[in-house]
Short mmCIF file of C-alpha atoms (C1' of nucleotides) and ligand atoms in Angstrom, two decimals:
data_model
loop_
_atom_site.label_atom_id
_atom_site.label_comp_id
_atom_site.label_asym_id
_atom_site.label_seq_id
_atom_site.Cartn_x
_atom_site.Cartn_y
_atom_site.Cartn_z
CA UNK W 1 -3.34 6.81 -53.80
CA UNK W 2 -6.77 7.30 -55.58
CA UNK W 3 -8.17 6.46 -58.49
CA UNK W 4 -8.27 9.27 -59.66
CA UNK W 5 -4.67 10.15 -59.57
CA UNK W 6 -3.35 6.60 -60.55
CA UNK W 7 -5.10 7.30 -63.59
CA UNK W 8 -2.83 10.19 -64.13
CA UNK W 9 0.28 8.57 -63.21
CA UNK W 10 -0.39 6.26 -65.53
CA UNK W 11 -0.91 8.24 -68.56
CA UNK W 12 1.77 10.18 -67.62
CA UNK W 13 3.83 7.41 -67.72
CA UNK W 14 2.41 6.33 -70.75
CA UNK W 15 3.08 9.42 -72.88
CA UNK W 16 6.69 9.67 -71.12
CA UNK W 17 7.79 6.65 -73.14
CA UNK W 18 5.97 8.15 -76.14
CA UNK W 19 8.00 11.69 -76.41
CA UNK W 20 10.24 12.85 -74.31
CA UNK W 21 11.05 15.71 -71.70
CA UNK W 22 7.66 17.39 -69.61
CA UNK W 23 4.61 15.43 -70.71
CA UNK W 24 2.67 19.12 -71.67
CA UNK W 25 -1.03 20.06 -70.15
CA UNK W 26 -2.46 19.47 -72.85
CA UNK W 27 -0.92 15.87 -73.79
CA UNK W 28 -2.26 15.35 -70.56
CA UNK W 29 -5.85 16.48 -70.72
CA UNK W 30 -5.87 14.70 -74.07
CA UNK W 31 -5.45 11.35 -72.95
CA UNK W 32 -7.19 11.19 -69.97
CA UNK W 33 -10.41 12.93 -71.63
CA UNK W 34 -10.45 15.99 -69.38
CA UNK W 35 -9.69 19.24 -69.45
CA UNK W 36 -6.40 21.25 -68.41
CA UNK W 37 -7.45 23.14 -66.21
CA UNK W 38 -8.11 19.62 -64.32
CA UNK W 39 -5.18 18.26 -65.41
CA UNK W 40 -3.30 21.29 -63.91
CA UNK W 41 -5.33 20.78 -60.19
CA UNK W 42 -4.02 17.51 -60.34
CA UNK W 43 -0.46 17.82 -61.25
CA UNK W 44 0.14 20.35 -58.35
CA UNK W 45 -1.86 17.71 -55.79
CA UNK W 46 0.81 14.49 -58.14
CA UNK W 47 3.76 17.55 -57.42
CA UNK W 48 3.15 17.52 -53.41
CA UNK W 49 3.39 14.02 -53.05
CA UNK W 50 7.26 13.87 -55.22
CA UNK W 51 5.01 12.02 -57.71
CA UNK W 52 6.15 13.93 -60.49
CA UNK W 53 8.30 17.26 -61.42
CA UNK W 54 6.52 20.19 -62.06
CA UNK W 55 7.33 23.55 -62.38
CA UNK W 56 4.46 25.89 -63.79
CA UNK W 57 3.73 26.21 -67.88
CA UNK W 58 7.62 23.93 -67.71
CA UNK W 59 5.11 20.64 -68.53
CA UNK W 60 6.46 17.11 -65.95
CA UNK W 61 7.59 14.32 -65.35
CA UNK W 62 6.98 11.79 -63.40
CA UNK W 63 10.44 11.33 -59.92
CA UNK W 64 11.58 7.36 -59.22
CA UNK W 65 8.74 6.99 -57.36
CA UNK W 66 6.52 8.13 -59.74
CA UNK W 67 7.40 5.98 -61.68
CA UNK W 68 7.39 3.05 -59.59
CA UNK W 69 3.82 3.78 -59.45
CA UNK W 70 2.93 4.16 -62.77
CA UNK W 71 4.90 0.66 -63.78
CA UNK W 72 2.51 -1.24 -60.94
CA UNK W 73 -0.15 -0.43 -61.75
CA UNK W 74 0.26 -1.59 -65.50
CA UNK W 75 1.43 -4.54 -63.52
CA UNK W 76 -2.04 -4.87 -62.45
CA UNK W 77 -3.45 -4.50 -65.41
CA UNK W 78 -1.41 -6.58 -67.77
CA UNK W 79 -1.21 -9.30 -65.39
CA UNK W 80 -5.37 -9.37 -65.25
CA UNK W 81 -5.76 -9.46 -69.36
CA UNK W 82 -3.29 -12.93 -69.05
CA UNK W 83 -6.06 -13.91 -67.06
CA UNK W 84 -9.29 -13.12 -68.11
CA UNK W 85 -7.83 -14.02 -71.56
CA UNK W 86 -5.79 -17.74 -70.06
CA UNK W 87 -8.24 -18.22 -67.71
CA UNK W 88 -11.64 -17.13 -68.42
CA UNK W 89 -11.93 -17.27 -72.08
CA UNK W 90 -11.83 -13.99 -72.70
CA UNK W 91 -11.09 -12.71 -76.06
CA UNK W 92 -7.69 -10.53 -76.68
CA UNK W 93 -10.18 -8.02 -77.78
CA UNK W 94 -12.58 -7.79 -75.10
CA UNK W 95 -10.16 -7.24 -71.90
CA UNK W 96 -8.89 -3.60 -71.57
CA UNK W 97 -12.24 -2.66 -69.97
CA UNK W 98 -12.57 -4.46 -67.48
CA UNK W 99 -8.09 -4.56 -66.48
CA UNK W 100 -8.92 -0.71 -65.96
CA UNK W 101 -11.20 -1.36 -63.83
CA UNK W 102 -9.36 -4.23 -62.00
CA UNK W 103 -6.12 -3.07 -62.16
CA UNK W 104 -7.01 -0.26 -58.82
CA UNK W 105 -7.04 -3.09 -56.88
CA UNK W 106 -5.28 -2.53 -53.73
CA UNK W 107 -3.80 -5.54 -52.31
CA UNK W 108 -0.14 -6.86 -52.67
CA UNK W 109 -0.68 -10.27 -52.08
CA UNK W 110 -3.05 -11.16 -54.79
CA UNK W 111 -1.20 -9.51 -57.40
CA UNK W 112 1.84 -11.73 -56.43
CA UNK W 113 -0.22 -14.72 -56.13
CA UNK W 114 -1.70 -13.99 -59.73
CA UNK W 115 1.60 -13.35 -61.06
CA UNK W 116 2.76 -17.00 -59.92
CA UNK W 117 -0.77 -18.45 -60.08
CA UNK W 118 -0.41 -17.28 -64.00
CA UNK W 119 3.00 -18.85 -64.38
CA UNK W 120 5.25 -15.37 -64.21
CA UNK W 121 4.19 -14.12 -67.87
CA UNK W 122 6.67 -11.87 -69.37
CA UNK W 123 3.49 -10.60 -71.72
CA UNK W 124 0.20 -9.50 -71.30
CA UNK W 125 -2.49 -10.58 -74.33
CA UNK W 126 -0.98 -7.35 -76.64
CA UNK W 127 2.03 -8.71 -75.80
CA UNK W 128 2.61 -5.58 -73.56
CA UNK W 129 5.50 -6.60 -71.33
CA UNK W 130 4.76 -6.97 -67.72
CA UNK W 131 6.49 -4.74 -65.93
CA UNK W 132 8.23 -6.53 -62.39
CA UNK W 133 7.63 -5.86 -58.67
CA UNK W 134 10.46 -3.15 -59.03
CA UNK W 135 9.00 -1.81 -62.19
CA UNK W 136 11.76 -2.89 -64.57
CA UNK W 137 10.28 -3.77 -67.97
CA UNK W 138 12.22 -5.58 -70.03
CA UNK W 139 12.20 -2.97 -73.31
CA UNK W 140 11.91 -4.70 -75.93
CA UNK W 141 13.40 -4.16 -78.97
CA UNK W 142 10.76 -5.07 -81.94
CA UNK W 143 9.70 -3.52 -85.22
CA UNK W 144 6.92 -2.12 -86.72
CA UNK W 145 6.21 -4.25 -89.64
CA UNK W 146 5.88 -1.32 -91.55
CA UNK W 147 9.92 -0.72 -90.95
CA UNK W 148 10.09 -4.16 -93.12
CA UNK W 149 11.12 -4.47 -96.79
CA UNK W 150 10.11 -6.59 -99.14
CA UNK W 151 11.57 -10.56 -98.68
CA UNK W 152 11.84 -10.08 -94.47
CA UNK W 153 10.51 -12.21 -92.47
CA UNK W 154 9.58 -12.45 -88.85
CA UNK W 155 6.98 -13.86 -86.01
CA UNK W 156 4.19 -11.00 -84.59
CA UNK W 157 4.75 -10.59 -81.11
CA UNK W 158 2.72 -7.52 -80.41
CA UNK W 159 0.18 -4.27 -81.60
CA UNK W 160 0.83 -0.61 -80.81
CA UNK W 161 -3.29 -0.23 -80.81
CA UNK W 162 -5.29 -2.58 -78.46
CA UNK W 163 -8.69 -1.02 -79.23
CA UNK W 164 -11.43 -3.74 -80.28
CA UNK W 165 -12.43 -2.84 -83.51
CA UNK W 166 -7.87 -3.63 -84.84
CA UNK W 167 -8.19 -6.15 -82.41
CA UNK W 168 -11.45 -8.16 -84.39
CA UNK W 169 -10.19 -6.82 -87.51
CA UNK W 170 -6.30 -9.29 -86.74
CA UNK W 171 -8.75 -12.18 -85.14
CA UNK W 172 -10.92 -11.78 -89.17
CA UNK W 173 -7.43 -11.66 -91.28
CA UNK W 174 -5.74 -14.79 -89.15
CA UNK W 175 -3.34 -12.56 -87.53
CA UNK W 176 -2.50 -13.74 -83.95
CA UNK W 177 0.66 -13.24 -81.86
CA UNK W 178 3.02 -15.66 -82.51
CA UNK W 179 2.41 -16.12 -85.63
CA UNK W 180 5.54 -15.62 -88.64
CA UNK W 181 5.28 -13.20 -91.53
CA UNK W 182 7.12 -12.81 -94.83
CA UNK W 183 6.57 -9.41 -96.81
CA UNK W 184 5.89 -10.52 -100.31
CA UNK W 185 5.78 -6.83 -101.58
CA UNK W 186 5.31 -3.76 -100.45
CA UNK W 187 3.51 -0.71 -102.39
CA UNK W 188 5.84 2.40 -102.91
CA UNK W 189 2.49 4.54 -103.41
CA UNK W 190 0.35 4.09 -100.04
CA UNK W 191 2.48 2.02 -97.91
CA UNK W 192 0.21 -0.94 -98.04
CA UNK W 193 1.78 -4.54 -97.93
CA UNK W 194 1.32 -7.48 -98.97
CA UNK W 195 1.92 -10.50 -96.79
CA UNK W 196 1.94 -13.70 -96.30
CA UNK W 197 1.10 -15.94 -93.21
CA UNK W 198 0.61 -20.29 -93.19
CA UNK W 199 0.74 -20.37 -96.79
CA UNK W 200 -1.68 -17.07 -97.71
CA UNK W 201 -1.46 -13.89 -99.14
CA UNK W 202 -3.12 -10.97 -98.00
CA UNK W 203 -2.60 -7.49 -98.44
CA UNK W 204 -2.85 -4.64 -95.87
CA UNK W 205 -2.88 -0.59 -95.55
CA UNK W 206 0.27 0.64 -93.82
CA UNK W 207 -1.94 1.89 -90.92
CA UNK W 208 -2.71 -2.11 -90.15
CA UNK W 209 1.33 -1.97 -90.31
CA UNK W 210 1.75 0.28 -88.39
CA UNK W 211 0.32 -1.35 -85.52
CA UNK W 212 1.63 -4.33 -85.56
CA UNK W 213 5.39 -5.47 -83.65
CA UNK W 214 7.93 -7.77 -84.80
CA UNK W 215 10.83 -9.85 -84.18
CA UNK W 216 12.73 -10.37 -86.79
CA UNK B 1 -24.79 2.52 -59.18
CA UNK B 2 -21.29 4.21 -57.66
CA UNK B 3 -19.31 2.21 -55.23
CA UNK B 4 -20.95 4.13 -52.26
CA UNK B 5 -24.68 3.39 -53.33
CA UNK B 6 -23.78 -0.26 -53.39
CA UNK B 7 -22.37 -0.43 -50.16
CA UNK B 8 -24.94 0.86 -48.93
CA UNK B 9 -27.16 -1.02 -50.31
CA UNK B 10 -25.53 -4.10 -49.21
CA UNK B 11 -25.56 -2.95 -45.93
CA UNK B 12 -29.28 -2.51 -45.66
CA UNK B 13 -29.83 -6.57 -47.10
CA UNK B 14 -27.21 -7.68 -44.66
CA UNK B 15 -29.32 -6.39 -42.27
CA UNK B 16 -33.05 -6.66 -43.29
CA UNK B 17 -31.46 -10.31 -43.35
CA UNK B 18 -31.47 -10.37 -39.27
CA UNK B 19 -34.41 -7.87 -38.70
CA UNK B 20 -37.23 -7.32 -39.51
CA UNK B 21 -39.39 -4.37 -41.48
CA UNK B 22 -37.50 -1.25 -41.98
CA UNK B 23 -34.32 -1.12 -41.64
CA UNK B 24 -33.58 2.34 -39.17
CA UNK B 25 -31.55 4.97 -40.24
CA UNK B 26 -28.94 4.50 -37.35
CA UNK B 27 -28.68 1.03 -37.71
CA UNK B 28 -27.12 1.89 -41.23
CA UNK B 29 -24.78 4.56 -40.24
CA UNK B 30 -23.62 2.31 -37.52
CA UNK B 31 -22.36 -0.93 -40.24
CA UNK B 32 -21.75 1.65 -42.52
CA UNK B 33 -18.99 3.53 -40.06
CA UNK B 34 -20.72 6.78 -40.93
CA UNK B 35 -23.44 9.22 -39.19
CA UNK B 36 -27.49 8.84 -39.08
CA UNK B 37 -27.52 12.55 -41.25
CA UNK B 38 -25.22 10.56 -44.65
CA UNK B 39 -27.60 7.63 -44.46
CA UNK B 40 -30.64 9.78 -44.66
CA UNK B 41 -28.56 11.79 -47.62
CA UNK B 42 -28.01 8.39 -49.17
CA UNK B 43 -31.08 6.87 -48.73
CA UNK B 44 -33.36 9.77 -50.64
CA UNK B 45 -30.72 9.11 -53.41
CA UNK B 46 -31.80 5.45 -52.95
CA UNK B 47 -35.37 5.86 -52.81
CA UNK B 48 -35.60 8.33 -55.88
CA UNK B 49 -33.76 5.17 -58.00
CA UNK B 50 -36.46 2.85 -56.43
CA UNK B 51 -33.99 0.67 -54.39
CA UNK B 52 -35.47 1.52 -51.31
CA UNK B 53 -39.06 2.39 -50.37
CA UNK B 54 -38.45 4.76 -47.86
CA UNK B 55 -41.10 7.23 -45.60
CA UNK B 56 -39.57 10.17 -43.28
CA UNK B 57 -38.95 8.16 -39.74
CA UNK B 58 -39.98 5.34 -40.59
CA UNK B 59 -36.80 3.51 -41.54
CA UNK B 60 -36.38 1.68 -45.33
CA UNK B 61 -36.64 -1.42 -46.80
CA UNK B 62 -35.00 -2.62 -50.12
CA UNK B 63 -37.39 -2.82 -53.49
CA UNK B 64 -37.24 -6.39 -55.54
CA UNK B 65 -34.93 -4.29 -58.06
CA UNK B 66 -32.43 -2.81 -54.85
CA UNK B 67 -32.68 -6.73 -53.63
CA UNK B 68 -31.37 -7.88 -56.91
CA UNK B 69 -28.92 -5.26 -56.91
CA UNK B 70 -27.64 -6.61 -53.60
CA UNK B 71 -28.02 -9.94 -54.14
CA UNK B 72 -25.93 -9.51 -56.63
CA UNK B 73 -22.69 -7.62 -54.94
CA UNK B 74 -23.07 -10.51 -52.34
CA UNK B 75 -22.87 -13.07 -55.22
CA UNK B 76 -19.54 -10.87 -56.47
CA UNK B 77 -17.58 -10.85 -53.12
CA UNK B 78 -18.58 -14.47 -52.22
CA UNK B 79 -17.21 -15.76 -55.55
CA UNK B 80 -14.07 -13.45 -55.03
CA UNK B 81 -13.58 -15.33 -51.74
CA UNK B 82 -13.76 -18.78 -53.04
CA UNK B 83 -11.23 -17.43 -56.25
CA UNK B 84 -8.86 -16.10 -53.80
CA UNK B 85 -8.61 -19.43 -51.49
CA UNK B 86 -8.58 -21.88 -53.95
CA UNK B 87 -7.12 -20.63 -56.51
CA UNK B 88 -4.67 -17.67 -55.23
CA UNK B 89 -3.66 -19.40 -51.58
CA UNK B 90 -5.30 -17.76 -49.63
CA UNK B 91 -6.28 -17.71 -46.17
CA UNK B 92 -10.17 -17.91 -45.12
CA UNK B 93 -9.03 -14.71 -42.97
CA UNK B 94 -7.20 -12.92 -45.22
CA UNK B 95 -10.44 -12.91 -48.17
CA UNK B 96 -12.48 -9.94 -47.03
CA UNK B 97 -11.04 -7.21 -47.54
CA UNK B 98 -9.62 -7.87 -51.10
CA UNK B 99 -13.32 -8.96 -51.80
CA UNK B 100 -14.18 -6.41 -50.15
CA UNK B 101 -12.75 -3.98 -53.33
CA UNK B 102 -13.28 -7.07 -56.11
CA UNK B 103 -17.16 -7.06 -55.47
CA UNK B 104 -17.49 -3.82 -57.48
CA UNK B 105 -15.56 -4.49 -60.42
CA UNK B 106 -18.33 -4.39 -62.99
CA UNK B 107 -18.31 -6.79 -65.76
CA UNK B 108 -21.27 -9.50 -66.22
CA UNK B 109 -18.82 -11.79 -68.41
CA UNK B 110 -16.39 -11.59 -65.71
CA UNK B 111 -18.23 -12.63 -63.11
CA UNK B 112 -20.13 -15.48 -64.65
CA UNK B 113 -17.50 -17.02 -66.31
CA UNK B 114 -15.50 -16.87 -62.75
CA UNK B 115 -17.82 -19.24 -61.39
CA UNK B 116 -17.43 -21.43 -64.21
CA UNK B 117 -13.79 -20.78 -63.21
CA UNK B 118 -14.77 -22.21 -60.00
CA UNK B 119 -17.09 -25.43 -60.61
CA UNK B 120 -20.10 -23.04 -59.41
CA UNK B 121 -19.58 -23.60 -56.46
CA UNK B 122 -22.81 -23.18 -53.79
CA UNK B 123 -21.02 -22.11 -50.28
CA UNK B 124 -17.83 -19.10 -49.98
CA UNK B 125 -14.85 -19.81 -47.92
CA UNK B 126 -17.27 -18.62 -44.48
CA UNK B 127 -19.98 -21.67 -45.33
CA UNK B 128 -21.78 -18.84 -46.58
CA UNK B 129 -24.43 -19.15 -49.63
CA UNK B 130 -23.52 -17.58 -53.38
CA UNK B 131 -26.76 -16.58 -54.83
CA UNK B 132 -27.09 -16.80 -58.48
CA UNK B 133 -27.64 -14.97 -60.84
CA UNK B 134 -31.03 -14.47 -60.22
CA UNK B 135 -30.27 -13.51 -56.51
CA UNK B 136 -32.22 -16.59 -55.46
CA UNK B 137 -30.14 -17.53 -51.68
CA UNK B 138 -30.35 -20.98 -51.03
CA UNK B 139 -32.45 -20.23 -47.79
CA UNK B 140 -29.37 -22.53 -45.46
CA UNK B 141 -31.25 -24.40 -42.48
CA UNK B 142 -27.99 -24.64 -39.97
CA UNK B 143 -28.69 -24.27 -36.54
CA UNK B 144 -26.30 -21.83 -34.51
CA UNK B 145 -23.67 -24.56 -32.60
CA UNK B 146 -24.26 -23.05 -29.14
CA UNK B 147 -28.27 -24.52 -29.84
CA UNK B 148 -27.23 -27.97 -29.55
CA UNK B 149 -27.55 -29.95 -26.33
CA UNK B 150 -25.49 -32.46 -24.45
CA UNK B 151 -25.20 -35.72 -27.14
CA UNK B 152 -26.31 -33.65 -30.15
CA UNK B 153 -23.78 -34.25 -33.30
CA UNK B 154 -23.35 -32.40 -36.99
CA UNK B 155 -21.63 -31.15 -39.55
CA UNK B 156 -19.52 -27.43 -39.35
CA UNK B 157 -20.52 -25.83 -42.03
CA UNK B 158 -20.55 -22.23 -41.68
CA UNK B 159 -19.48 -19.15 -38.90
CA UNK B 160 -21.60 -16.23 -38.94
CA UNK B 161 -18.40 -13.64 -36.79
CA UNK B 162 -15.85 -13.46 -40.26
CA UNK B 163 -13.41 -11.94 -38.56
CA UNK B 164 -10.05 -12.25 -39.34
CA UNK B 165 -9.57 -12.97 -34.96
CA UNK B 166 -12.14 -14.75 -34.60
CA UNK B 167 -11.77 -17.54 -38.30
CA UNK B 168 -7.83 -17.83 -37.09
CA UNK B 169 -8.90 -18.81 -33.38
CA UNK B 170 -10.54 -21.81 -35.10
CA UNK B 171 -7.52 -22.56 -37.19
CA UNK B 172 -5.78 -22.38 -33.98
CA UNK B 173 -8.47 -24.84 -32.35
CA UNK B 174 -8.91 -26.94 -35.38
CA UNK B 175 -12.32 -26.18 -36.47
CA UNK B 176 -12.53 -25.59 -39.89
CA UNK B 177 -15.75 -26.80 -42.31
CA UNK B 178 -16.30 -30.14 -42.63
CA UNK B 179 -15.27 -31.19 -40.02
CA UNK B 180 -17.26 -33.39 -37.28
CA UNK B 181 -18.62 -32.71 -34.48
CA UNK B 182 -19.65 -33.75 -30.87
CA UNK B 183 -21.08 -32.24 -28.02
CA UNK B 184 -20.14 -34.03 -24.93
CA UNK B 185 -21.27 -31.97 -22.33
CA UNK B 186 -22.60 -27.84 -21.89
CA UNK B 187 -21.89 -25.61 -18.30
CA UNK B 188 -25.60 -24.55 -17.98
CA UNK B 189 -23.85 -21.78 -15.83
CA UNK B 190 -21.48 -19.90 -18.23
CA UNK B 191 -22.76 -21.67 -21.62
CA UNK B 192 -19.64 -23.17 -22.48
CA UNK B 193 -19.33 -26.53 -24.11
CA UNK B 194 -16.71 -28.97 -23.96
CA UNK B 195 -16.80 -30.65 -28.04
CA UNK B 196 -15.32 -33.50 -29.57
CA UNK B 197 -13.49 -33.07 -33.07
CA UNK B 198 -12.13 -36.00 -34.46
CA UNK B 199 -10.81 -37.45 -30.60
CA UNK B 200 -9.70 -34.14 -29.72
CA UNK B 201 -11.65 -32.73 -26.69
CA UNK B 202 -11.37 -29.20 -25.19
CA UNK B 203 -13.59 -26.49 -23.89
CA UNK B 204 -15.48 -23.24 -25.83
CA UNK B 205 -16.87 -20.21 -24.56
CA UNK B 206 -20.80 -19.45 -25.41
CA UNK B 207 -19.28 -16.23 -27.70
CA UNK B 208 -17.61 -19.52 -29.81
CA UNK B 209 -20.23 -21.60 -29.79
CA UNK B 210 -23.06 -18.80 -31.28
CA UNK B 211 -20.57 -18.30 -33.76
CA UNK B 212 -20.34 -21.34 -35.38
CA UNK B 213 -22.91 -22.80 -37.67
CA UNK B 214 -24.07 -26.40 -37.89
CA UNK B 215 -25.98 -28.93 -40.08
CA UNK B 216 -27.35 -31.90 -37.81
"C1'" DT L 1 10.12 43.59 -81.82
"C1'" DT L 2 5.08 43.64 -81.90
"C1'" DT L 3 1.53 41.44 -82.41
"C1'" DA L 4 -1.19 37.34 -82.84
"C1'" DA L 5 -2.34 32.71 -81.60
"C1'" DT L 6 -1.86 28.58 -78.41
"C1'" DT L 7 -1.23 27.34 -74.07
"C1'" DT L 8 -1.24 26.89 -69.37
"C1'" DT L 9 -3.26 28.84 -65.15
"C1'" DT L 10 -5.60 30.79 -62.19
"C1'" DA L 11 -10.52 31.54 -60.29
"C1'" DG L 12 -15.42 30.49 -59.37
"C1'" DT L 13 -19.00 26.99 -59.67
"C1'" DC L 14 -20.99 22.40 -59.28
"C1'" DT L 15 -21.97 17.42 -57.67
"C1'" DA L 16 -21.34 13.62 -54.55
"C1'" DG L 17 -20.42 12.25 -50.46
"C1'" DT L 18 -19.13 13.61 -45.69
"C1'" DC L 19 -19.28 15.86 -41.50
"C1'" DT L 20 -21.43 19.10 -37.31
"C1'" DA L 21 -24.90 21.14 -35.02
"C1'" DA L 22 -29.82 22.56 -34.86
"C1'" DA L 23 -34.58 21.72 -35.78
"C1'" DA L 24 -38.11 18.19 -36.09
"C1'" DA L 25 -40.67 14.11 -35.37
"C1'" DA L 26 -41.37 9.77 -32.85
"C1'" DA L 27 -40.95 7.52 -29.06
"C1'" DT L 28 -40.31 6.56 -23.96
"C1'" DA L 29 -41.41 8.34 -18.68
"C1'" DA L 30 -43.45 10.66 -15.39
"C1'" DT U 1 -51.03 13.89 -21.12
"C1'" DT U 2 -46.97 16.58 -20.24
"C1'" DA U 3 -42.19 16.28 -20.09
"C1'" DT U 4 -37.98 13.89 -21.29
"C1'" DT U 5 -35.65 11.30 -24.10
"C1'" DT U 6 -33.80 9.16 -28.46
"C1'" DT U 7 -33.95 9.53 -33.70
"C1'" DT U 8 -34.02 11.19 -37.75
"C1'" DT U 9 -33.83 14.71 -40.16
"C1'" DT U 10 -32.71 19.72 -42.45
"C1'" DA U 11 -29.04 23.19 -42.49
"C1'" DG U 12 -25.04 24.41 -43.78
"C1'" DA U 13 -20.13 22.78 -44.39
"C1'" DC U 14 -16.19 20.80 -46.39
"C1'" DT U 15 -12.63 18.16 -49.72
"C1'" DA U 16 -12.13 15.07 -54.38
"C1'" DG U 17 -12.56 15.96 -58.87
"C1'" DA U 18 -14.56 18.15 -62.60
"C1'" DC U 19 -16.43 22.15 -65.50
"C1'" DT U 20 -16.47 27.02 -67.87
"C1'" DA U 21 -14.41 31.22 -68.34
"C1'" DA U 22 -10.92 34.84 -67.92
"C1'" DA U 23 -6.45 36.52 -66.94
"C1'" DA U 24 -1.86 35.47 -67.97
"C1'" DA U 25 2.39 32.80 -69.69
"C1'" DT U 26 4.72 31.01 -73.61
"C1'" DT U 27 5.22 30.26 -78.51
"C1'" DA U 28 5.22 31.98 -83.15
"C1'" DA U 29 4.16 35.16 -86.89
"C1'" DA U 30 4.11 39.11 -88.78
MN1 MN N 301 -5.06 -2.69 -71.45
MN1 MN N 302 -2.80 -5.16 -73.12
MN1 MN N 303 -16.58 -11.54 -47.05
MN1 MN N 304 -17.68 -14.42 -46.98
#
DNA sequence: TTTAATTTTTAGTCTAGTCTAAAAAAATAA
DNA sequence: TTATTTTTTTAGACTAGACTAAAAATTAAA
């Protein structure tokens, strides 16, 4: 399993999460920031190894084996993110790029010991669930903040966008995982929301509300 | 800086430690388990980047810059080894291969935070000194156990051979870093030694004694 | 149901890093 | 000093992974 193969599997895994049916060559190319022709080549290779099912022009789907491999990489990525935040004082907007490297380190023992060392965390610093050794992911029943209505309450449990810029915005506004939130008002015109967190009220755009997960 | 370039620099650094003057193409090839022709190619590349000084047929030497890069990789290698042993319950014979991967992770912040997290250790689990950020290594004045004479005493502070098999042998014999050792007798015929560690006496071959560092 | 636009694949090229085989240089022996 | 052996470099080929340009297949529009 090369680094590149692993990254393709991970991309397909994430895309499968959002769209169902076969994942298109172009979608993968866009996510991987490569060209469609490169994707076709790699897909053939993964297909040879029975990590994906592929028929020309029909898109691609992970096999059971492929799904397991991908989930394992994501498991490593998220555990390392927890490590960086919990043990090495990284902020949640700094961890992703380093985790992109660390997720490719190969050692069963390393990752299982790390898991234990961190106290078997269930979620990473962005609220994303950490798959177990067998690739099982607790399918979270969380909803996007955007879907809440006036006077609804909930707890912030995750973010959809993990980009550094978005996370820094949240920090600035005092929006963090675990905080209680209440929707004070919702503007039908632009779908912006007035919300309350810890007695403080302020307005956020739809774009923001669309990237925050809430547990009701 | 690619992974391969880093590994070549590290190999040259280690070879420079043992031999002085230009390091030969063949020596590098042997250490890297590649062929001499591959080494020549890579050396040209490193020379372009001014990380080594190179004249055809004359061997190679690290530049100041090259030395710094190499020392930094070794710093990372050894800090990760400490982490694995101290925090993740690895044994000292298990850490090297994983550290070979981890040493290539690129993040200034990661390695400095790790250093702090580990309490700024001075040596790795095998007794090797950990270079500081500027590539300075405390040049240890330790001697090989082999060089001790009858009735000499000392403390075990390091190993020269870090292979898993050697380390496991030491574990079995109860030979560990920090232990006091006394030479009871030395056999001139085969240079084997009778030693005492914690009231236990036993005999070791020259090969063993040649791979253990002692502080007198 | 033709035609046009889009998507995907193929064909051919490039770079990094490796290899084998052969040539060139240096070191050693006669 | 010449011949032989060893070391190092060059030449040419291969693989993984990427790219561009062109061809083929599919989808959408007319
Ligand atoms: Mn991430
Ligand atoms: Mn994350
Ligand atoms: Mn090591
Ligand atoms: Mn070591």
